[in-house]
Tab-separated table of C-alpha atoms in Angstrom:
chain	number	residue	atom	x	y	z
U	9	MET	CA	122.534	-84.799	8.755
U	10	ILE	CA	124.591	-81.348	8.313
U	11	PRO	CA	123.007	-78.186	8.803
U	12	THR	CA	122.917	-76.349	5.773
U	13	SER	CA	121.919	-73.059	7.657
U	14	LEU	CA	124.349	-70.093	6.958
U	15	TYR	CA	123.409	-68.118	10.253
U	16	PHE	CA	124.631	-71.419	12.029
U	17	TRP	CA	128.102	-71.856	10.763
U	18	LYS	CA	128.309	-67.944	10.975
U	19	ARG	CA	127.658	-68.742	14.409
U	20	LEU	CA	129.420	-71.531	14.975
U	21	TRP	CA	132.376	-69.419	13.487
U	22	PHE	CA	132.367	-66.815	15.971
U	23	ILE	CA	132.342	-69.144	19.010
U	24	GLY	CA	135.083	-70.748	17.120
U	25	LEU	CA	136.796	-67.670	16.944
U	26	SER	CA	136.157	-66.710	20.266
U	27	ALA	CA	137.282	-70.244	22.085
U	28	LEU	CA	140.946	-69.022	20.201
U	29	VAL	CA	140.939	-65.539	21.601
U	30	PHE	CA	140.467	-66.706	24.746
U	31	LEU	CA	142.959	-69.199	24.447
U	32	ALA	CA	145.514	-67.341	23.222
U	33	SER	CA	145.258	-64.820	25.954
U	34	SER	CA	145.093	-67.108	28.491
U	35	SER	CA	148.502	-68.569	27.376
U	36	LEU	CA	149.903	-64.669	27.191
U	37	SER	CA	150.457	-65.462	30.959
U	38	PHE	CA	150.769	-68.752	32.590
U	39	ALA	CA	149.615	-67.174	36.019
U	40	GLY	CA	146.018	-66.177	36.451
U	41	ASP	CA	142.758	-67.874	37.375
U	42	ILE	CA	139.881	-69.477	34.874
U	43	LYS	CA	136.461	-68.643	36.447
U	44	LEU	CA	132.939	-70.885	35.394
U	45	LEU	CA	129.720	-68.762	36.148
U	46	ALA	CA	126.301	-68.784	35.641
U	47	GLY	CA	123.416	-66.954	36.752
U	48	ALA	CA	120.699	-64.439	35.738
U	49	GLY	CA	120.593	-61.567	33.352
U	50	ILE	CA	117.661	-59.102	32.898
U	51	THR	CA	117.134	-55.967	30.817
U	52	THR	CA	115.109	-53.278	31.849
U	53	GLN	CA	113.759	-51.184	28.564
U	54	ILE	CA	111.031	-51.633	26.395
U	55	LEU	CA	109.788	-54.589	27.479
U	56	PRO	CA	111.892	-56.204	30.728
U	57	LEU	CA	113.702	-59.501	29.876
U	58	ALA	CA	115.134	-62.233	32.041
U	59	GLY	CA	116.648	-65.694	32.171
U	60	ALA	CA	119.936	-67.170	32.195
U	61	SER	CA	123.273	-66.447	31.693
U	62	ALA	CA	127.252	-68.222	31.843
U	63	ALA	CA	130.076	-67.252	31.404
U	64	LEU	CA	133.730	-68.919	30.628
U	65	SER	CA	136.351	-66.541	31.507
U	66	TYR	CA	140.221	-65.954	31.787
U	67	GLN	CA	141.226	-63.651	34.713
U	68	SER	CA	144.939	-62.704	34.914
U	69	ASP	CA	147.487	-61.628	37.961
U	70	ASP	CA	147.672	-58.244	38.525
U	71	THR	CA	149.608	-56.377	35.792
U	72	SER	CA	151.228	-52.837	35.994
U	73	LEU	CA	151.409	-50.152	32.618
U	74	PHE	CA	153.224	-47.220	32.734
U	75	PHE	CA	151.296	-44.727	35.187
U	76	LEU	CA	148.296	-46.690	35.624
U	77	PRO	CA	147.434	-49.038	38.854
U	78	ALA	CA	147.717	-52.596	39.333
U	79	PHE	CA	144.945	-54.010	37.398
U	80	LYS	CA	143.698	-57.470	36.111
U	81	SER	CA	143.009	-58.481	32.893
U	82	GLU	CA	140.001	-60.909	32.076
U	83	THR	CA	138.617	-61.898	28.647
U	84	ALA	CA	135.419	-63.850	28.975
U	85	LEU	CA	133.002	-65.648	26.923
U	86	THR	CA	129.398	-64.869	27.708
U	87	TYR	CA	126.281	-66.471	26.683
U	88	TYR	CA	122.690	-64.911	27.499
U	89	ASN	CA	119.077	-66.396	27.061
U	90	LEU	CA	116.641	-63.555	27.912
U	91	SER	CA	112.935	-63.540	27.346
U	92	GLY	CA	110.071	-61.351	28.280
U	93	THR	CA	106.080	-60.640	27.413
U	94	GLY	CA	104.189	-57.800	28.114
U	95	GLN	CA	101.602	-55.134	26.652
U	96	LEU	CA	102.917	-52.385	24.478
U	97	THR	CA	101.310	-49.710	22.870
U	98	ARG	CA	102.643	-47.354	20.087
U	99	ASP	CA	100.802	-45.499	17.708
U	100	GLY	CA	97.458	-46.197	18.391
U	101	VAL	CA	98.225	-50.121	18.116
U	102	THR	CA	98.400	-51.800	21.310
U	103	GLY	CA	99.314	-55.593	21.105
U	104	THR	CA	100.949	-58.486	23.313
U	105	VAL	CA	104.530	-59.019	22.732
U	106	GLY	CA	106.752	-62.100	23.522
U	107	VAL	CA	110.197	-61.652	22.937
U	108	THR	CA	113.586	-64.048	23.151
U	109	LEU	CA	116.776	-62.775	22.864
U	110	VAL	CA	119.932	-65.504	22.778
U	111	ALA	CA	123.094	-63.845	22.710
U	112	TYR	CA	126.970	-64.876	22.590
U	113	GLU	CA	129.700	-62.237	23.756
U	114	LEU	CA	133.304	-62.398	23.661
U	115	ASP	CA	134.252	-59.644	26.223
U	116	TYR	CA	137.266	-58.021	27.658
U	117	PHE	CA	137.556	-56.046	31.231
U	118	ALA	CA	140.373	-54.439	33.472
U	119	THR	CA	139.556	-54.064	37.034
U	120	VAL	CA	141.314	-52.729	40.092
U	121	ASP	CA	141.311	-53.740	43.472
U	122	ILE	CA	139.101	-51.276	45.742
U	123	ALA	CA	138.022	-52.325	49.323
U	124	GLY	CA	138.360	-56.156	48.637
U	125	LEU	CA	136.437	-55.585	45.303
U	126	ARG	CA	137.563	-55.915	41.801
U	127	ILE	CA	135.552	-53.558	39.940
U	128	GLY	CA	136.118	-51.999	36.189
U	129	PRO	CA	135.045	-51.357	32.569
U	130	GLY	CA	134.684	-53.850	29.993
U	131	VAL	CA	134.267	-53.812	26.114
U	132	GLY	CA	132.646	-56.387	23.787
U	133	TYR	CA	131.124	-58.092	20.792
U	134	GLY	CA	128.012	-60.149	20.376
U	135	VAL	CA	125.751	-62.077	17.774
U	136	ALA	CA	122.397	-62.208	18.898
U	137	THR	CA	119.470	-63.988	17.124
U	138	THR	CA	115.967	-62.408	18.547
U	139	THR	CA	112.550	-64.021	17.956
U	140	GLU	CA	109.241	-61.620	18.459
U	141	GLY	CA	105.710	-62.723	18.566
U	142	LEU	CA	102.979	-60.499	18.559
U	143	SER	CA	99.014	-60.728	19.115
U	144	ILE	CA	97.122	-57.333	18.132
U	145	SER	CA	94.217	-56.361	20.435
U	146	GLY	CA	93.395	-52.670	19.519
U	147	GLY	CA	94.440	-50.618	16.766
U	148	ASN	CA	95.341	-50.603	13.142
U	149	GLN	CA	95.260	-54.980	12.876
U	150	LEU	CA	98.396	-54.181	10.397
U	151	GLY	CA	100.231	-52.190	13.250
U	152	ASP	CA	102.988	-53.328	15.058
U	153	PRO	CA	103.613	-51.716	18.712
U	154	SER	CA	106.556	-53.455	19.602
U	155	PRO	CA	110.501	-52.261	18.223
U	156	PHE	CA	111.641	-55.817	18.549
U	157	PHE	CA	111.724	-57.990	15.518
U	158	SER	CA	112.723	-61.302	14.438
U	159	ALA	CA	116.303	-61.932	13.141
U	160	ASN	CA	119.283	-64.144	13.227
U	161	ASP	CA	122.717	-62.834	13.215
U	162	ILE	CA	122.410	-59.523	14.932
U	163	HIS	CA	126.001	-57.885	15.552
U	164	TYR	CA	126.397	-55.284	18.427
U	165	GLY	CA	129.134	-53.828	20.730
U	166	VAL	CA	128.691	-53.925	24.296
U	167	LEU	CA	130.145	-51.523	27.088
U	168	MET	CA	130.136	-52.809	30.600
U	169	LEU	CA	130.983	-51.929	33.993
U	170	LYS	CA	132.154	-55.190	36.203
U	171	VAL	CA	132.330	-55.911	40.110
U	172	SER	CA	133.651	-58.419	41.170
U	173	LYS	CA	133.754	-60.575	44.664
U	174	SER	CA	135.958	-63.922	45.029
U	175	TRP	CA	135.787	-66.032	48.325
U	176	SER	CA	138.812	-68.760	48.078
U	177	PHE	CA	137.732	-70.707	45.216
U	178	ILE	CA	133.989	-69.481	44.667
U	179	THR	CA	133.472	-65.517	42.830
U	180	CYS	CA	130.308	-63.755	42.070
U	181	ASP	CA	130.917	-60.897	39.124
U	182	GLY	CA	128.022	-58.049	38.852
U	183	ILE	CA	127.702	-56.722	35.544
U	184	GLY	CA	125.823	-54.050	33.953
U	185	SER	CA	125.965	-53.832	30.035
U	186	SER	CA	124.171	-52.415	27.570
U	187	PHE	CA	123.275	-55.837	25.642
U	188	GLY	CA	123.223	-54.098	22.153
U	189	GLY	CA	121.689	-50.811	23.191
U	190	LEU	CA	119.425	-52.430	25.837
U	191	ILE	CA	120.464	-51.392	29.241
U	192	GLY	CA	120.659	-54.302	31.862
U	193	GLY	CA	123.415	-56.790	33.313
U	194	SER	CA	123.683	-60.128	34.636
U	195	LEU	CA	124.842	-61.439	38.126
U	196	LEU	CA	126.997	-64.636	37.960
U	197	CYS	CA	128.295	-67.057	40.527
U	198	GLY	CA	130.598	-69.554	39.962
U	199	VAL	CA	133.855	-71.481	40.552
U	200	LEU	CA	137.424	-69.833	40.340
U	201	PHE	CA	140.603	-72.228	39.757
């Protein structure tokens, strides 16, 4: 059976476009590393969300441009599946809220070597789906204490800061980011080849 949902095809298009950009960036320079990472992600605002995170990235060898120090460019396709449940109150309405956020991001980082760590900023573009479950327990039964909502095809920009450390063929990345407005981050470890 062929899916007919417009959201399904838009998400497939975004993943395909991300893969093409990833492949194009990796073919600009033959020297570099592929990183396959998995770990955990978390957000800290409003209702904390936590869950799985994974990334496939290409990291170039050191490059120098004009007056800038030598840096490595990294392009990553990142996946998040985060969820959380909690009690929220707003405008006199109290309820139990459950939220799931699934997102795909295309990210770019520029990192420099500082005392054996790769540190640098990043930018990204993401597409997310949120699902909200709500059970009102007090106040106006028609109210919604949660700033979240159920929606497909949420597009967002993201600013990030990455700290990375590699040992032989093992690597770990700590990433602080905005998750499309939710402050959080992820810790990912995996293989470098």
